[in-house]
XYZ file of C-alpha atoms in Angstrom:
487
model
C 63.651 56.773 32.667
C 66.047 54.824 34.916
C 64.511 51.599 36.203
C 66.168 51.789 39.639
C 64.874 55.098 40.945
C 61.411 56.206 41.941
C 60.175 59.373 43.618
C 56.515 58.844 44.325
C 56.084 60.560 47.689
C 57.817 58.159 50.061
C 61.407 58.867 48.914
C 62.232 55.216 48.296
C 65.105 53.758 46.305
C 64.034 50.646 44.374
C 67.018 48.849 42.889
C 65.397 46.743 40.175
C 68.715 46.234 38.398
C 70.140 44.283 41.350
C 66.932 42.311 41.559
C 67.102 41.321 37.900
C 70.685 40.136 38.350
C 69.368 37.568 40.821
C 67.000 36.163 38.187
C 63.234 36.061 37.980
C 62.454 39.043 35.777
C 61.038 42.489 36.472
C 58.169 41.371 38.714
C 60.464 39.323 40.950
C 62.917 42.246 41.097
C 60.133 44.620 42.166
C 58.894 42.175 44.801
C 62.407 41.746 46.166
C 63.063 45.517 46.266
C 59.812 46.264 48.106
C 60.315 43.326 50.471
C 63.836 44.505 51.336
C 62.619 48.084 51.873
C 59.939 46.866 54.311
C 62.280 44.521 56.180
C 64.971 47.191 56.418
C 62.597 49.823 57.722
C 62.817 52.195 54.760
C 59.097 51.607 54.312
C 57.575 51.852 57.758
C 54.316 50.392 59.018
C 51.300 52.242 57.653
C 53.088 53.862 54.708
C 50.710 54.102 51.773
C 52.155 52.843 48.512
C 51.390 54.566 45.214
C 48.602 53.306 43.004
C 49.681 50.569 40.592
C 49.197 52.925 37.641
C 51.428 55.615 39.193
C 54.222 53.235 40.198
C 54.133 51.515 36.817
C 54.577 54.857 35.069
C 57.399 55.869 37.420
C 59.304 52.617 36.885
C 58.539 52.216 33.214
C 56.927 48.785 33.641
C 53.453 47.442 32.961
C 50.629 48.020 35.423
C 50.017 44.277 35.521
C 53.592 43.714 36.757
C 53.074 46.110 39.666
C 49.647 44.612 40.494
C 51.108 41.110 40.560
C 53.961 42.226 42.854
C 51.484 43.924 45.241
C 49.297 40.793 45.274
C 52.256 38.565 46.111
C 53.476 40.792 48.972
C 49.930 41.063 50.302
C 49.698 37.269 50.363
C 53.024 37.125 52.247
C 51.784 39.625 54.864
C 54.040 42.520 53.916
C 51.214 44.652 52.512
C 47.582 45.288 53.372
C 45.179 46.061 50.525
C 41.749 47.471 51.329
C 39.179 48.578 48.810
C 38.897 52.343 48.760
C 41.962 52.985 50.957
C 44.771 51.721 48.752
C 47.727 49.531 49.650
C 49.699 50.077 52.835
C 52.701 48.501 54.548
C 51.730 45.974 57.213
C 53.199 45.883 60.725
C 56.120 43.543 60.114
C 58.477 42.593 62.955
C 62.024 43.649 62.114
C 65.324 42.413 63.585
C 66.277 45.829 64.949
C 63.075 45.965 66.987
C 63.966 42.733 68.734
C 67.550 43.917 69.277
C 66.437 46.999 71.236
C 64.356 45.109 73.770
C 67.343 44.712 76.067
C 68.356 48.396 75.914
C 68.772 50.030 79.342
C 65.741 51.885 80.581
C 66.033 55.459 81.802
C 65.969 55.825 85.594
C 62.555 56.304 87.141
C 63.997 58.839 89.596
C 66.363 61.124 87.690
C 68.304 63.567 89.878
C 71.187 64.009 87.452
C 72.227 67.654 87.059
C 72.400 69.713 83.903
C 68.870 69.572 82.512
C 65.851 71.719 83.365
C 62.299 70.441 83.692
C 61.624 70.143 79.960
C 58.064 69.064 80.739
C 57.423 72.649 81.829
C 58.525 74.146 78.524
C 56.051 76.975 77.733
C 54.661 75.384 74.579
C 51.585 77.606 74.204
C 53.500 80.843 74.781
C 56.286 79.716 72.444
C 53.755 78.931 69.711
C 52.159 82.367 70.101
C 55.573 84.012 69.851
C 56.428 81.922 66.794
C 53.186 82.861 65.023
C 53.712 86.560 65.681
C 57.371 86.454 64.665
C 56.851 84.490 61.457
C 53.733 86.443 60.566
C 55.752 89.654 60.516
C 58.984 88.210 59.116
C 60.227 89.610 55.783
C 61.226 87.137 53.037
C 64.903 87.904 53.709
C 64.619 85.919 56.949
C 64.622 82.708 54.909
C 67.830 83.605 53.054
C 71.435 83.619 54.263
C 71.990 86.298 56.871
C 74.430 87.901 59.276
C 76.741 85.350 60.890
C 76.296 87.179 64.192
C 72.607 86.210 64.232
C 69.270 87.845 63.529
C 69.280 91.561 64.414
C 65.902 91.169 66.147
C 67.329 88.662 68.625
C 70.567 90.540 69.193
C 68.621 93.725 69.981
C 66.299 91.828 72.346
C 69.254 90.167 74.076
C 71.120 93.450 74.499
C 68.108 94.898 76.318
C 67.410 91.803 78.428
C 71.003 91.093 79.440
C 71.588 94.679 80.492
C 68.357 94.775 82.459
C 68.392 91.328 84.077
C 72.065 90.339 84.266
C 73.954 93.633 84.350
C 75.769 92.859 81.087
C 77.307 95.715 79.101
C 75.915 94.597 75.747
C 75.445 96.194 72.364
C 73.762 94.301 69.507
C 76.866 94.632 67.350
C 78.991 92.761 69.905
C 76.581 89.833 70.283
C 77.054 86.599 68.336
C 74.297 83.976 68.471
C 75.418 80.346 68.488
C 73.860 76.887 68.459
C 74.479 76.277 72.154
C 77.254 76.957 74.663
C 79.662 74.346 73.288
C 79.713 75.998 69.879
C 80.527 79.311 71.543
C 83.400 77.685 73.429
C 84.823 75.981 70.347
C 84.582 79.194 68.303
C 86.715 80.885 70.955
C 89.148 77.976 70.733
C 89.528 78.766 67.031
C 90.160 82.506 67.416
C 91.962 83.194 70.693
C 95.730 83.297 70.272
C 97.857 80.351 71.424
C 98.067 78.818 74.822
C 95.950 76.579 76.998
C 92.437 77.119 78.281
C 92.163 77.123 82.077
C 88.963 75.383 83.209
C 87.648 75.109 86.739
C 88.600 72.043 88.750
C 86.180 70.454 89.449
C 84.215 71.288 86.335
C 82.183 69.785 83.508
C 84.211 67.055 81.731
C 82.428 67.548 78.420
C 83.733 71.112 78.112
C 87.287 69.858 78.544
C 86.687 67.236 75.863
C 85.253 69.839 73.468
C 88.290 72.090 73.818
C 90.725 69.222 73.389
C 88.822 68.088 70.295
C 89.253 71.642 68.988
C 93.008 71.232 69.452
C 93.497 73.218 72.658
C 95.327 72.139 75.793
C 93.314 72.304 79.024
C 94.795 73.094 82.445
C 93.006 72.963 85.817
C 91.958 76.122 87.638
C 91.461 75.150 91.309
C 88.145 75.939 93.000
C 87.728 76.375 96.748
C 85.139 77.908 99.070
C 85.674 81.321 97.421
C 85.344 80.028 93.870
C 87.976 79.796 91.137
C 91.411 80.864 92.403
C 93.122 83.283 89.980
C 96.335 83.045 92.014
C 96.848 79.638 90.365
C 96.900 81.161 86.879
C 100.318 81.714 85.281
C 101.122 85.237 84.065
C 101.363 83.991 80.464
C 100.699 80.956 78.291
C 96.946 80.785 78.974
C 94.576 81.878 76.202
C 91.519 82.175 78.458
C 90.204 81.295 81.893
C 86.692 79.803 81.734
C 84.687 80.325 84.922
C 81.133 80.070 86.282
C 81.047 83.070 88.679
C 77.350 83.155 89.591
C 77.025 79.492 90.573
C 80.092 77.334 90.080
C 79.490 73.967 88.512
C 79.392 71.556 90.293
C 80.195 72.941 93.787
C 77.674 75.777 93.574
C 79.953 78.384 95.185
C 79.613 82.035 94.110
C 82.860 83.691 93.064
C 84.064 86.031 95.838
C 84.264 89.769 94.921
C 88.023 89.799 95.533
C 88.433 86.872 93.168
C 86.302 88.625 90.533
C 88.598 91.644 90.623
C 91.700 89.461 90.625
C 90.517 87.541 87.553
C 89.974 90.738 85.595
C 93.383 92.066 86.672
C 95.002 88.823 85.525
C 93.289 89.018 82.116
C 94.456 92.573 81.578
C 98.017 91.831 82.634
C 98.170 88.679 80.484
C 96.462 90.398 77.510
C 93.834 87.649 77.358
C 90.203 87.167 78.405
C 87.993 85.601 81.026
C 85.137 83.530 79.582
C 82.078 83.860 81.817
C 79.745 80.865 81.561
C 76.467 82.236 82.934
C 74.580 78.974 82.505
C 71.992 79.445 85.283
C 72.557 82.974 86.591
C 68.829 83.808 86.566
C 68.055 81.310 89.335
C 68.964 82.822 92.716
C 66.881 82.149 95.829
C 68.420 84.002 98.780
C 68.677 87.447 97.158
C 68.740 89.138 93.768
C 70.821 87.247 91.181
C 74.522 88.105 91.228
C 75.338 90.473 88.387
C 77.531 89.310 85.538
C 81.286 89.697 85.832
C 81.285 91.064 82.286
C 79.432 94.185 83.425
C 82.521 95.331 85.328
C 85.027 94.625 82.530
C 83.410 94.369 79.070
C 86.772 94.594 77.278
C 88.278 91.713 79.243
C 85.373 89.263 79.631
C 83.516 87.191 77.063
C 80.008 86.640 78.404
C 78.242 83.441 77.309
C 74.582 82.811 78.089
C 72.229 80.079 76.965
C 68.577 79.109 76.698
C 69.409 75.525 77.690
C 68.647 76.006 81.389
C 65.987 78.720 81.248
C 63.973 77.108 78.422
C 65.294 73.755 77.175
C 68.467 72.304 75.632
C 66.494 71.452 72.497
C 66.107 75.152 71.666
C 69.846 75.141 70.771
C 70.407 78.861 71.164
C 73.169 80.602 73.079
C 74.867 83.984 72.816
C 78.245 85.580 73.300
C 78.822 89.208 74.233
C 82.326 89.878 72.964
C 84.971 92.531 73.447
C 84.973 94.612 70.277
C 88.316 93.240 69.069
C 86.958 89.670 68.972
C 83.756 90.269 67.012
C 85.220 89.988 63.520
C 87.464 86.957 64.273
C 84.541 85.092 65.848
C 82.241 86.011 62.941
C 84.821 84.674 60.493
C 85.170 81.421 62.441
C 81.397 81.030 62.472
C 81.098 81.679 58.747
C 83.654 78.942 58.142
C 81.903 76.403 60.373
C 78.108 76.600 60.094
C 77.819 80.087 58.529
C 74.848 81.068 60.682
C 72.532 79.758 63.388
C 69.028 78.863 62.181
C 66.849 81.963 61.916
C 63.309 80.860 62.804
C 64.091 79.934 66.393
C 65.975 83.207 66.763
C 62.944 85.191 65.651
C 60.717 83.285 68.051
C 63.076 83.838 70.985
C 63.343 87.540 70.126
C 59.560 87.862 70.250
C 59.473 85.761 73.428
C 61.892 88.179 75.096
C 60.442 91.463 73.871
C 56.907 90.443 74.869
C 58.275 89.670 78.380
C 57.035 86.090 78.114
C 60.651 85.087 78.794
C 60.688 87.050 82.067
C 57.409 85.473 83.127
C 58.702 81.994 82.328
C 61.955 82.571 84.235
C 60.056 83.839 87.289
C 57.708 80.850 87.230
C 60.663 78.475 86.819
C 62.532 80.164 89.665
C 59.550 79.645 91.941
C 59.193 76.012 90.896
C 62.876 75.210 91.385
C 62.925 76.966 94.727
C 60.096 74.732 95.939
C 62.058 71.684 94.828
C 65.241 72.943 96.434
C 63.406 73.587 99.698
C 62.021 70.043 99.661
C 65.542 68.696 99.166
C 66.925 70.858 101.979
C 64.221 69.644 104.343
C 64.720 65.993 103.404
C 68.519 66.217 103.660
C 68.712 68.179 106.896
C 71.922 67.288 108.713
C 73.874 66.345 105.599
C 76.616 68.778 104.461
C 75.125 70.640 101.507
C 76.748 73.254 99.266
C 75.576 75.539 96.482
C 72.019 75.740 97.796
C 71.511 79.461 97.155
C 71.085 79.258 93.409
C 70.774 77.176 90.283
C 69.195 73.796 89.586
C 71.533 71.544 91.559
C 73.322 71.254 94.879
C 76.290 69.304 96.196
C 75.985 66.807 99.045
C 79.442 66.204 100.495
C 79.999 62.636 101.638
C 81.168 62.420 105.258
C 84.308 60.600 106.359
C 83.833 56.851 106.244
C 80.990 56.948 103.729
C 80.979 54.342 100.942
C 82.710 55.235 97.659
C 80.748 57.120 95.045
C 80.885 54.082 92.750
C 79.169 51.947 95.406
C 76.417 54.527 95.862
C 75.886 54.736 92.110
C 75.419 50.964 91.881
C 72.988 50.908 94.794
C 71.084 53.833 93.298
C 70.828 52.103 89.914
C 69.247 49.091 91.638
C 66.554 51.498 92.881
C 66.148 53.119 89.442
C 67.655 56.293 90.913
C 70.311 58.411 89.202
C 72.441 61.391 90.259
C 75.852 62.859 89.514
C 79.035 62.499 91.555
C 81.776 64.976 92.343
C 84.434 62.454 91.367
C 83.538 62.541 87.678
C 84.172 66.301 87.581
C 87.839 66.403 88.631
C 90.387 67.042 85.902
C 92.408 63.927 86.741
C 92.100 61.037 89.141
C 94.111 61.644 92.308
C 96.182 58.543 91.674
C 96.366 58.804 87.902
C 98.540 60.603 85.356
C 98.387 64.370 85.652
C 97.159 64.346 89.229
C 100.109 66.433 90.332
C 98.799 69.365 88.283
C 95.231 69.149 89.568
C 93.726 70.743 92.641
C 93.526 68.947 95.991
C 92.128 67.456 98.085
C 89.915 65.086 96.156
C 86.603 65.419 97.948
C 83.718 63.094 97.215
C 80.055 63.939 96.993
C 76.762 63.624 95.168
C 75.697 66.272 92.638
C 71.914 66.390 92.911
C 69.901 68.071 90.189
C 66.381 69.183 90.933
C 65.491 70.394 87.450
C 65.157 67.154 85.508
C 62.210 65.321 87.151
C 58.685 66.220 86.183
C 56.810 68.154 88.851
C 54.682 65.242 90.005
C 57.581 62.807 90.252
C 60.025 64.941 92.225
C 58.821 64.134 95.783
C 59.064 60.409 95.062
C 62.616 60.867 93.751
C 63.597 62.713 96.941
C 62.057 59.969 99.063
C 64.072 57.300 97.221
C 67.237 59.370 97.652
C 66.754 59.737 101.405
C 66.164 55.989 101.714
C 69.406 55.313 99.883
C 71.348 57.712 102.106
C 69.806 56.242 105.243
C 70.662 52.706 104.186
C 74.117 53.336 102.708
C 75.548 56.430 104.394
C 73.648 56.559 107.668
C 71.880 59.365 109.473
C 74.084 62.449 109.650
C 73.868 64.923 112.507
C 74.312 68.678 112.439
C 78.097 68.285 112.894
C 78.364 66.153 109.798
C 79.260 63.020 111.805
C 77.333 59.873 111.059
C 75.254 58.635 113.959
C 74.402 55.424 112.150
C 77.324 53.444 110.803
C 75.638 50.185 109.844
C 76.349 50.373 106.116
C 75.310 47.800 103.622
C-alpha cells in the first residue's frame, strides 16, 4: 500500500514521503503531515482521528509509531485525547482566521434590490413536498434524464404558467435551467448572429453574461411607457430582452401599444423577444399583468424563475420556447451541463401541484405589499416610480440633490445599503459609448423591500428617511426641496 495516501473517513492526504525527505524518519513524517493538515485547515477543529490501530494499518506502519505521533501532537496542543472518546483535533488558531477579521461586515439595513426575504422561505412546506416527491420517485430519477428537465416539473409549470401568468405553454416546449442567467446564455449560444438588445437602464450583470458568451449588447431605451421598440433596427439584432410586467429598475409596465410593436418587430426581423418575467406574480394595484408570450408564443421566449418567489438558492428557472428553438436549446444544454439537478425539480413540481406554491406566493405578496405601503408612507412627497408591483421601487433624486456616490458613502456610514439608478445605465453619459445610450441620465435610488427580515424592515426605513432628510432635504408634493441645508 502507498505510504502517502489514507482514506479513513476524513478524506485526508498524508504525504509521508515528503516528510521523510526532510529527515527524522516515519514518526516525524507523520507528525509533520498531521500538523500541516491541522494548520492548513484540512483537519478542522473537532474532527475525530482514526484509532491508532486503524491508521497504522492504513499507512503500513507500526501502531507504536502512530501512538507516539499522537502523543507528541497532543503535548503540542494540536490534538485532544480523552479516554473513551478517542483523539480529536483541538481548536487551533490559523492564519486565515486572523486575516478575515478585517473583512467588511454586511449592512445592518439592507435595502438593495434583487433578493427576496429568504428568511421567509417555506422550509416546512418545502420539506413536506420533498418527502412526498422523493418517496414516490422511481429509480430512474437518479440517472441521467431529459435535458429539458423532469417531466413532472414541466407538466406542473405548464399548468401553473397558463393559469397564473397567461402563458401559452406545453410541457414539450419548456426547458428547465439552473437560474435565469443560464437561460440567457443558452439563448446566446443558439440564436443566429447579431447583437442582443437589453433595456437601458437595466441589470449590468445580464449585459456582462451575454458579453462573456460572446454576444454584442446594444441599449434599448426605456421611458415612461417601457422599452421603446422604435429604437430597434429592422435587422442585425438577435433578440430584444425586456421586462414587460415590471421593468427593472424603473418599475414601469410596458404599454399595450409597445407590447404589440415589439411582437411586430420580432416577426418582421425574423427574431424573438425574450420576456424576463422575474417578479410578475407580485402586483398590488390590480391583477398581475399577463405575460407577453401569451399573445405571441411563436415570437416570444418566456423566462421565469424561482429566485424571487422562493429564493435564489433554489437555482431553478424555466424557458417556454417557440417550437423551432426547443431542439437547439436542448442541444446547447446537453453540451454545457447536460441537465439541471433532478431532486429540486421533483420537489418544486410537488410544491406547485399541491398548491403550496400558490399559497406561498399569496403570503409573500401580502408581506411585500405591507412593506411597500410602509415605504410609500415614509417617503411621501418624494418622486417614486414602479410602486404598483414587484419587490423594489425607484426614488428619483430631485434637482440639486447630492450625487448618488455621496449618498452611498453617507449610507454606508449608517450601515445602510441600497441600489442606485446610475449603476444600471449601459454607459456613463460622459464615457465611451454614451452616444449610443438612451438619455437623459437621470439619477435615483433603487430601493428593495424584499431583502430585510420582517422584524428589521421598519428600522431600515427609518434609517433611510433620516438619510434623505439630512442629505436631500424634505421634498414637497411638487418634487421641490423645501429644505436645502445639505451636509
